[in-house]
Short mmCIF file of C-alpha atoms and ligand atoms in Angstrom, two decimals:
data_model
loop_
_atom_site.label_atom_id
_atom_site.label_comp_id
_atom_site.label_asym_id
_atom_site.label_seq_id
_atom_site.Cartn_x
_atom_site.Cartn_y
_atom_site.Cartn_z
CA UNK A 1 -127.77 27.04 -120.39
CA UNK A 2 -130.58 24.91 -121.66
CA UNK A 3 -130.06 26.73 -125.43
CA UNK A 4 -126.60 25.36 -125.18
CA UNK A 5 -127.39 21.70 -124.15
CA UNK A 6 -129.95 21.48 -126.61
CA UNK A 7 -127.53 23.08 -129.39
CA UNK A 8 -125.11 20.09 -128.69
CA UNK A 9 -127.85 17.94 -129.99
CA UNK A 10 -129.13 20.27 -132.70
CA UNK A 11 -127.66 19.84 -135.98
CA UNK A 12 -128.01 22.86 -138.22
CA UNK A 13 -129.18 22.40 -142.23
CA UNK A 14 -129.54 23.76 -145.78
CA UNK A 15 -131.71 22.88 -148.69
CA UNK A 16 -132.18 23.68 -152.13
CA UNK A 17 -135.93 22.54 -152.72
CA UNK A 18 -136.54 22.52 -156.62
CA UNK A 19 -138.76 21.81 -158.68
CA UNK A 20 -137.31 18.58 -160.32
CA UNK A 21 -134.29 17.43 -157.28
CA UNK A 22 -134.24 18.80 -153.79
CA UNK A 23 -130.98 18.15 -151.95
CA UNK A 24 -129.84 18.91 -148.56
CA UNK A 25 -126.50 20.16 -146.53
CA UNK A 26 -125.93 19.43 -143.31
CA UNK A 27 -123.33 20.97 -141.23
CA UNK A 28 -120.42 20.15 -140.98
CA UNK A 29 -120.79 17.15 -143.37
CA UNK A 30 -121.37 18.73 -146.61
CA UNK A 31 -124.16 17.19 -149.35
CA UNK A 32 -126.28 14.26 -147.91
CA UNK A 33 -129.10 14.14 -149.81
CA UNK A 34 -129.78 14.29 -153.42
CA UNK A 35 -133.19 13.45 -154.48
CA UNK A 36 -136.30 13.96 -156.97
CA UNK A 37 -138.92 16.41 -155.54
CA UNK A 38 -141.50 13.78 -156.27
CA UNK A 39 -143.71 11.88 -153.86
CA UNK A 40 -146.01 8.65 -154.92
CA UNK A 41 -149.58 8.53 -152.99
CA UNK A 42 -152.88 6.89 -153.10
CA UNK A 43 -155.72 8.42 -154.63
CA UNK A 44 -158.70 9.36 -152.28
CA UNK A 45 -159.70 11.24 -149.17
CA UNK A 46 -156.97 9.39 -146.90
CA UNK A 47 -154.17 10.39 -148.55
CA UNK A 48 -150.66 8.18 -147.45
CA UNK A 49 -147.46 8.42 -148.72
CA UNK A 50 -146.06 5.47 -150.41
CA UNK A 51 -142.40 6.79 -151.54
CA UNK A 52 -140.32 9.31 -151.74
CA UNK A 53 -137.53 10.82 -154.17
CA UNK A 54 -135.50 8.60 -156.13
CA UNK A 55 -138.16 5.92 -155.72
CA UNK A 56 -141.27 7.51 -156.77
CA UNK A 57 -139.54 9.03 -159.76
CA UNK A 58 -139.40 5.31 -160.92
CA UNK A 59 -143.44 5.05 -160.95
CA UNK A 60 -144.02 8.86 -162.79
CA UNK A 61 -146.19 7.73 -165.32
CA UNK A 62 -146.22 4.28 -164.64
CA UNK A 63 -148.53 4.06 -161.35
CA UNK A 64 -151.65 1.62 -161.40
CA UNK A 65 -155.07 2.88 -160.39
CA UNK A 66 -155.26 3.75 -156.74
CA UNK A 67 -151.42 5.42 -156.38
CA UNK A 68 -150.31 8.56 -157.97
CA UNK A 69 -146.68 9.86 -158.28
CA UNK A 70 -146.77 13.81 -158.16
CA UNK A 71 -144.20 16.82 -158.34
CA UNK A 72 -145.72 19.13 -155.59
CA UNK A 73 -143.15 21.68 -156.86
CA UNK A 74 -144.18 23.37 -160.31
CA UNK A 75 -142.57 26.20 -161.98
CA UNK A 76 -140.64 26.58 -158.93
CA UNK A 77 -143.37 26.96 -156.27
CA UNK A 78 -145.13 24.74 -154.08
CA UNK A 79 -148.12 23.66 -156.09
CA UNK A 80 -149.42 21.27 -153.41
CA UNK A 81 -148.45 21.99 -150.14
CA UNK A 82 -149.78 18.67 -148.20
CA UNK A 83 -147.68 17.12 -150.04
CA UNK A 84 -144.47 19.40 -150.09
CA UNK A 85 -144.54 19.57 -146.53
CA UNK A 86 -144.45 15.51 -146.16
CA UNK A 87 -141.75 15.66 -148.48
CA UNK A 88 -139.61 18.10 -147.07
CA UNK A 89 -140.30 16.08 -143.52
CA UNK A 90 -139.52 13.02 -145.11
CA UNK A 91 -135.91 14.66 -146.50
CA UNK A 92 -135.37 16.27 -143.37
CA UNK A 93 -135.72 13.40 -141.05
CA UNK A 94 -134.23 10.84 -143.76
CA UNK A 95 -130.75 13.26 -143.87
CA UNK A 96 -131.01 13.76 -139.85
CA UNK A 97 -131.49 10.58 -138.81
CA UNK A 98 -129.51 10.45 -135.62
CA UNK A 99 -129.97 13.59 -134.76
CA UNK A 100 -133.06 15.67 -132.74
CA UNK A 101 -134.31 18.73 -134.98
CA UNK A 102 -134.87 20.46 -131.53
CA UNK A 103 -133.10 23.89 -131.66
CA UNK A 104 -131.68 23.39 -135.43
CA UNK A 105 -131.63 26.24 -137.79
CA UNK A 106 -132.52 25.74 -141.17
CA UNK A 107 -131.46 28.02 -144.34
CA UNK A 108 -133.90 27.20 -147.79
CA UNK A 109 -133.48 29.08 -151.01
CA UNK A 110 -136.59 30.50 -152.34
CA UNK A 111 -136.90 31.85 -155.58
CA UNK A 112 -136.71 35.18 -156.41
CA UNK A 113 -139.43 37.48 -156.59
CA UNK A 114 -142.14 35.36 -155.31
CA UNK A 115 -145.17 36.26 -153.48
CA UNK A 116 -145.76 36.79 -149.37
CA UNK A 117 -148.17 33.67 -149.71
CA UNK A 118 -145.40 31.61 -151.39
CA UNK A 119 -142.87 32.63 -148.70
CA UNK A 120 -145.16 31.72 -146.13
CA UNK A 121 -145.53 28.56 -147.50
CA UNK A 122 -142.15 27.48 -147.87
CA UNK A 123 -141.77 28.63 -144.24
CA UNK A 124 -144.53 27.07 -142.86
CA UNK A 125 -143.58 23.21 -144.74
CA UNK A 126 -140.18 23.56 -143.34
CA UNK A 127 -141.41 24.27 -139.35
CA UNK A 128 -143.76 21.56 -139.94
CA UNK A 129 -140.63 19.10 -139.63
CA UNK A 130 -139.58 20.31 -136.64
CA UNK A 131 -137.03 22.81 -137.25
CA UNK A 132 -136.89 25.65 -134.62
CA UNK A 133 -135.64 28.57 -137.07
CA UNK A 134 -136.23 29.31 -140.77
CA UNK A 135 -133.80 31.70 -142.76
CA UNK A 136 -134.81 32.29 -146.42
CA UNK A 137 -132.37 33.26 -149.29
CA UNK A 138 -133.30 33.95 -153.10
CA UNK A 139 -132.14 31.43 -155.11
CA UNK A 140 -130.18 33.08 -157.31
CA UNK A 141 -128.03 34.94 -154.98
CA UNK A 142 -127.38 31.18 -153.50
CA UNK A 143 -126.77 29.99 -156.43
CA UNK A 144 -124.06 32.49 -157.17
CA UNK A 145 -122.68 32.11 -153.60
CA UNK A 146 -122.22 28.46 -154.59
CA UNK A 147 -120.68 29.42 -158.04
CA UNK A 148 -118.02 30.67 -156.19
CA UNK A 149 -118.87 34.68 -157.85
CA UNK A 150 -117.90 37.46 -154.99
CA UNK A 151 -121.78 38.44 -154.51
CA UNK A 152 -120.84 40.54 -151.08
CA UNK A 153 -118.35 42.94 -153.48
CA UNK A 154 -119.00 46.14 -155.40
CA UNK A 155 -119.04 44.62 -158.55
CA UNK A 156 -121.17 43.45 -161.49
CA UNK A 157 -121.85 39.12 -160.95
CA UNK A 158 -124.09 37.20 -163.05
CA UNK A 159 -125.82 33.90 -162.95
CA UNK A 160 -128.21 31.66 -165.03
CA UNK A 161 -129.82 29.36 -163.12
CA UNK A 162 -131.80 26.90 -165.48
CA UNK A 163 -133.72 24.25 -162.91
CA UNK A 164 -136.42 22.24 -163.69
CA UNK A 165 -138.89 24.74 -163.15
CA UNK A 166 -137.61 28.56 -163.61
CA UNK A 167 -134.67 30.28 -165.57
CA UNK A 168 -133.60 32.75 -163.25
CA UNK A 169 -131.39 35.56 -164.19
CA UNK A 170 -129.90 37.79 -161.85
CA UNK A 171 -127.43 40.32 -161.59
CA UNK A 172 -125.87 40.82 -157.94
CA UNK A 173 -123.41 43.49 -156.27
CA UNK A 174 -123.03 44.70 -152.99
CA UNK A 175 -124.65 41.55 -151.43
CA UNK A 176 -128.00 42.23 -153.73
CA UNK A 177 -130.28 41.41 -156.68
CA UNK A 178 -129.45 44.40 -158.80
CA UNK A 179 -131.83 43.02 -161.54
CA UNK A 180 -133.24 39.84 -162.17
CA UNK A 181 -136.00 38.17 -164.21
CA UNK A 182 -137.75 34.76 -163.39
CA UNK A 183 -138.87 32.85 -166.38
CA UNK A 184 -141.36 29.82 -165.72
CA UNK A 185 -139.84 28.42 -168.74
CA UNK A 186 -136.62 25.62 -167.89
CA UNK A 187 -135.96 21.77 -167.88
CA UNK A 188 -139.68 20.78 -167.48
CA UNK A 189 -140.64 22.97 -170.65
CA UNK A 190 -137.86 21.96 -172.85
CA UNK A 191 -139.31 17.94 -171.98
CA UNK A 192 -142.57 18.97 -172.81
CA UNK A 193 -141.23 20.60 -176.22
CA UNK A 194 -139.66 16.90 -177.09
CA UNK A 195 -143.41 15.89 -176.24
CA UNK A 196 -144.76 17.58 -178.81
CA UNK A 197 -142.23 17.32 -181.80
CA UNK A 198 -142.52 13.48 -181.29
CA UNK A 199 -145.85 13.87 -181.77
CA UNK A 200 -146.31 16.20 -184.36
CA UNK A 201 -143.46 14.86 -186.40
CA UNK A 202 -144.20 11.25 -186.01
CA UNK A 203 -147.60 10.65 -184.01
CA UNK A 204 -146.09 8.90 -181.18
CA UNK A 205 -146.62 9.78 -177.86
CA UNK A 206 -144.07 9.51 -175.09
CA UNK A 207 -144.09 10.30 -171.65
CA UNK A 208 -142.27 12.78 -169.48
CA UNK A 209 -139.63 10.64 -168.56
CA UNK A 210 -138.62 9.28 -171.70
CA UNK A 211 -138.69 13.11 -172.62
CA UNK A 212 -136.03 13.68 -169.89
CA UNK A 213 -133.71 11.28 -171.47
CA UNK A 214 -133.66 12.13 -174.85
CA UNK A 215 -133.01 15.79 -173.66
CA UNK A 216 -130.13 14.59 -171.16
CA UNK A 217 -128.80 11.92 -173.69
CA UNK A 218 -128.59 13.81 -177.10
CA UNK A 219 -129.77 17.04 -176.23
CA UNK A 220 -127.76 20.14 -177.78
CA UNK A 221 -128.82 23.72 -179.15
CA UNK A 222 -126.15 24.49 -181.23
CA UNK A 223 -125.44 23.17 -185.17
CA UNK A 224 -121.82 22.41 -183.72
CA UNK A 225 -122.96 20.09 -181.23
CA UNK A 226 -123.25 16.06 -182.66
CA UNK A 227 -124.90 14.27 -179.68
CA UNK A 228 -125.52 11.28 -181.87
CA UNK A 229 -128.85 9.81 -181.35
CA UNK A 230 -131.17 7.55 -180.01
CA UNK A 231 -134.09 4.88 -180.56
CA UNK A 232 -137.10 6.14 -178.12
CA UNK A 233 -140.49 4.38 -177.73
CA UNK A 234 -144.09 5.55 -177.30
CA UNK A 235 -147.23 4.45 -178.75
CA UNK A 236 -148.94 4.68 -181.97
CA UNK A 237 -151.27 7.74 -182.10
CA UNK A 238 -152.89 6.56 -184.84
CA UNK A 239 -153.01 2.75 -184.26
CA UNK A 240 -153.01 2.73 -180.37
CA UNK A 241 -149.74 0.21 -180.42
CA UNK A 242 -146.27 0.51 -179.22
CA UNK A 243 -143.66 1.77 -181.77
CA UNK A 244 -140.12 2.57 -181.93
CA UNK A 245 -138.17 5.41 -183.84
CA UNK A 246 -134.71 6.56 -183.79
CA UNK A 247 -134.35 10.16 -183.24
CA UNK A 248 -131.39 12.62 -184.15
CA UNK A 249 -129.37 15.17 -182.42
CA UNK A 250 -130.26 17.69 -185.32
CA UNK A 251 -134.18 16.72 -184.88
CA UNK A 252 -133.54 17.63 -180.78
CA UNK A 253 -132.37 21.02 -181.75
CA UNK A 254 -135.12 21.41 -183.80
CA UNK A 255 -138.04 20.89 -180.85
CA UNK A 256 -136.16 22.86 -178.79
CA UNK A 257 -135.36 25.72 -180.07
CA UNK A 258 -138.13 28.09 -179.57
CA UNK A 259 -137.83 27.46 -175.72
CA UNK A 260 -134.35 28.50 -176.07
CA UNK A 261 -135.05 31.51 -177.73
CA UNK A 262 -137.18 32.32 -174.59
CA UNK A 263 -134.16 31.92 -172.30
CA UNK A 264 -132.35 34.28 -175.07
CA UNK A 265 -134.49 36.82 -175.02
CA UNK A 266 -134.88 37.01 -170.90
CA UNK A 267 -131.40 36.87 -170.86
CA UNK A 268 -131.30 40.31 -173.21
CA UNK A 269 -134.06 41.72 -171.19
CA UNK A 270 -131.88 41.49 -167.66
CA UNK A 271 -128.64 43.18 -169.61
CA UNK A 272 -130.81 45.68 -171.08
CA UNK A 273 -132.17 46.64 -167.67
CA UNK A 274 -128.69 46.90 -165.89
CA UNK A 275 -126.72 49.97 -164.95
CA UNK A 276 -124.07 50.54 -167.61
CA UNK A 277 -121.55 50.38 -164.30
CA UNK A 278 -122.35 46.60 -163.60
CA UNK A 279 -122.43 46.25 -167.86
CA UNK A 280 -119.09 46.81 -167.78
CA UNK A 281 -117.74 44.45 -165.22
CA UNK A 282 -120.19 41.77 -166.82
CA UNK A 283 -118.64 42.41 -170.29
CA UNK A 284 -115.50 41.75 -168.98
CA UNK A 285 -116.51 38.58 -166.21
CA UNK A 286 -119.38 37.25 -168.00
CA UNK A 287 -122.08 35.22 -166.44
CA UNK A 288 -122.10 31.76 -164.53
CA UNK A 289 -124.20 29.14 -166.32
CA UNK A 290 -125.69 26.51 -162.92
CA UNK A 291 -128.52 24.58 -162.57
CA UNK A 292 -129.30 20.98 -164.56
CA UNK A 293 -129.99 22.77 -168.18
CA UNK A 294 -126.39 24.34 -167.75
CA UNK A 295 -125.49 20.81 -168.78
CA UNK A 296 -127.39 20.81 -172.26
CA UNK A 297 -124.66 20.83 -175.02
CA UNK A 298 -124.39 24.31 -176.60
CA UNK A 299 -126.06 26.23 -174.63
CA UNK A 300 -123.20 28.58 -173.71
CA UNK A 301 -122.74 28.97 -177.28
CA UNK A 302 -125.98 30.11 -177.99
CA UNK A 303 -125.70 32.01 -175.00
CA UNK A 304 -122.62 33.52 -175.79
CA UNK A 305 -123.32 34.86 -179.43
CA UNK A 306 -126.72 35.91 -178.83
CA UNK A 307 -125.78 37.88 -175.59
CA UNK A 308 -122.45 38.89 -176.65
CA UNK A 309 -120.88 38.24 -173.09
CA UNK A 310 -118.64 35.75 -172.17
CA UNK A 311 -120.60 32.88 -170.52
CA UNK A 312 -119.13 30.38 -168.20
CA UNK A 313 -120.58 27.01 -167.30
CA UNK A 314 -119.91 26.53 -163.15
CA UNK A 315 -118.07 22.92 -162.52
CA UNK A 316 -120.82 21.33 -160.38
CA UNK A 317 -124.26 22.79 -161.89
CA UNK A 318 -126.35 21.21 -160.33
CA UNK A 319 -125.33 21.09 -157.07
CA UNK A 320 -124.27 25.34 -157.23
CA UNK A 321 -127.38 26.58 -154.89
CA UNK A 322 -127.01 23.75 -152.08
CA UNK A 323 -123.22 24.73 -151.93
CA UNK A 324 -124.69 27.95 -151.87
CA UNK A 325 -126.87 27.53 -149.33
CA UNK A 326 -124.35 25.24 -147.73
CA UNK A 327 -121.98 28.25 -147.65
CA UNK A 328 -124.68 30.70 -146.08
CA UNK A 329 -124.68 28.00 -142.93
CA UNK A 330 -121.43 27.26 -142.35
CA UNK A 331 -120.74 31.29 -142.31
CA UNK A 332 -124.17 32.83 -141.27
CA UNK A 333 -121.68 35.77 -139.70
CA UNK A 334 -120.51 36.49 -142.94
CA UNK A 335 -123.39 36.31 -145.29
CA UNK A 336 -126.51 37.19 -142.58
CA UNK A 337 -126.94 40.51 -145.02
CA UNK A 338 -128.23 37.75 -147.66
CA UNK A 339 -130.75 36.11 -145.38
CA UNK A 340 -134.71 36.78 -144.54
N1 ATP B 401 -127.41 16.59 -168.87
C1 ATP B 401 -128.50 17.34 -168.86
N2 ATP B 401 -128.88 18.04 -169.95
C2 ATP B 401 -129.98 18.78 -169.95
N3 ATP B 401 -130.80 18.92 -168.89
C3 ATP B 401 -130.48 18.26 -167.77
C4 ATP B 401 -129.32 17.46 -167.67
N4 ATP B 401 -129.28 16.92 -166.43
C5 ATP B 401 -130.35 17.38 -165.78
N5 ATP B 401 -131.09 18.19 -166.57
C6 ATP B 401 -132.35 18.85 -166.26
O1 ATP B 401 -132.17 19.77 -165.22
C7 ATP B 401 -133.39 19.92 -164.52
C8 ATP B 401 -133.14 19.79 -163.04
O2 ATP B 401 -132.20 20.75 -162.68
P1 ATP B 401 -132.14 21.30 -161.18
O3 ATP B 401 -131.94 20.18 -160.23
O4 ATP B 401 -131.16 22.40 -161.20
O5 ATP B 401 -133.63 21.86 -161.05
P2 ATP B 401 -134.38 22.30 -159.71
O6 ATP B 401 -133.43 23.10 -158.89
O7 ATP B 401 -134.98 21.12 -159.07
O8 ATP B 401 -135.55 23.21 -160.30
P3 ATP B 401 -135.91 24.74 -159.99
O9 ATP B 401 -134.62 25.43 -159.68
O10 ATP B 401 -136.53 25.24 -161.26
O11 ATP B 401 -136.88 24.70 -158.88
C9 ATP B 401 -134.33 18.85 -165.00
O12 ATP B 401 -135.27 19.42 -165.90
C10 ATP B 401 -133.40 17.90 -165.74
O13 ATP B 401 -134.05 17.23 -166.78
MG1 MG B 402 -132.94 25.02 -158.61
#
């Protein structure tokens, strides 16, 4: 009786807490939240939150003295759990506004493969908002769930999740993670390759974000893609002043590359590893590009020679594992074989 009144006012949730956006489903209602995993906070023993998400993006790398805007997520795990946990309160409360969190049930994707510790972690941020229960589920298998691929069949499914953080690569049948490889090499890595090509090629530094830009404005992996290009600024390595310099889609290709390979050779490593059974039904389905680097132009032709599979980009990347996830809570019947 009193788990039934108190359901009435529960109001049941999903997230996808990555490294560079976490987002949250609620429900019933779908996607209502969509926001950098990034938290601004002042310096010191007294530590107090100042913003959160879309907000404190703005002041990465542009915070004065006293206030510092940090990722608490880093190659997909919680790298600083005080402030993870206000995060994920702050998201949680921020989507749930008008609702209590008594008695609500809460599915998270973790990713795959990580350590008891990590788990406990994850678990431990998300009761520290208030939630009642905590069901995990590996990312990948939520991102294919959200991909739309028949994960729960006897048949070969694969995805390639490229986040901010990890490229995970998984192949799933039967409801499980057949094989799968994380690599702590994605989004973040491929900004930090821009970094250093600027740099190197024309001693100016840049920051992260500007990084970002150039990646998501004229980025591209492949000789047939012609992003165009763009004037960037940074400052002077050499004379300490601010300078400008127009950079090319060919010169993008260029700093990236060697990540890419990276993803290439994971990529081989997970088909190498599978049973010739699932090969089969992967040579003939190929495998679901999701997450933000699915975006990057060319990368399912690179993908698609080097691998020799066919390689499909999913219509919503970046929103693939909270529909997953999203999925998992709408139908816990269905999919409770996918949940810890
Ligand atoms: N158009 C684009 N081209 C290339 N990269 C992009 C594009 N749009 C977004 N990204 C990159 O995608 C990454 C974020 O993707 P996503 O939200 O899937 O990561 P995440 O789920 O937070 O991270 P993770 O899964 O590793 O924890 C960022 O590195 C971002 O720069
Ligand atoms: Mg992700």
């Amino acid at each position: 009786m009193l788990d039934r009144v108190l359901g009435m006012f529960s109001q049941d949730i999903a997230i996808d807490l990555g490294t560079a956006n976490t987002l949250v489903h609620m429900r019933g209602k779908g996607v209502v939240l969509d926001e950098p995993s990034v938290v601004a906070i002042t310096k010191g023993n007294n530590r107090k939150v100042v913003a959160v998400g879309h907000e404190a993006k703005e002041m990465l790398g542009k915070t004065p003295g006293n206030i510092e805007a940090i990722r608490p997520m880093r190659e997909g795990v919680i790298a600083d759990f005080a402030v993870t946990e206000a995060m994920l309160k702050y998201f949680i409360r921020k989507a749930n506004r008008r609702n209590h969190l008594i008695r609500s049930r809460l599915v998270i994707s973790i990713p795959a493969g990580i350590t008891d510790v990590e788990t406990k972690a994850v678990r431990e941020a998300a009761m520290s908002a208030g939630v009642r229960e905590v069901l995990l589920i590996e990312q990948p298998m939520a991102a294919a769930v959200g991909a739309g691929l028949p994960v729960l069949d006897a048949r070969g499914s694969m995805i390639i999740d490229i986040g901010g953080g990890t490229t995970d690569i998984a192949v799933i049948s039967l409801g499980g993670l057949v094989t799968y490889r994380t690599l702590k090499v994605a989004g973040d890595k491929l900004d930090e390759a821009i970094i250093q090509y600027v740099r190197r090629r024309h001693n100016i530094l840049i920051g992260e974000r500007t990084a970002e830009s150039v990646k998501v404005k004229i980025g591209n992996v492949h000789v047939r893609c012609n992003t165009g290009h763009m004037e960037l600024k940074g400052r002077d390595l050499i004379s300490g002043v601010p300078k400008s310099i127009r950079i090319t889609a060919a010169d993008v290709r260029e700093a990236l590359g060697d990540t890419i390979q990276l993803m290439v050779e994971a990529l081989r490593s997970v088909l190498e590893r599978t049973p010739p059974e699932l090969s089969a039904d992967l040579a003939e389905r190929g495998v679901v590009l999701v997450g933000g680097g699915a975006h990057l132009a060319g990368l399912d032709l690179v993908l698609r020679e080097e691998a020799g599979i066919p390689v499909i980009v999913a219509e919503d990347p970046l929103l693939a594992v909270v529909n997953g996830v999203g999925m998992v809570l709408e139908d816990l019947e269905r999919y409770r074989g996918l949940l810890f």
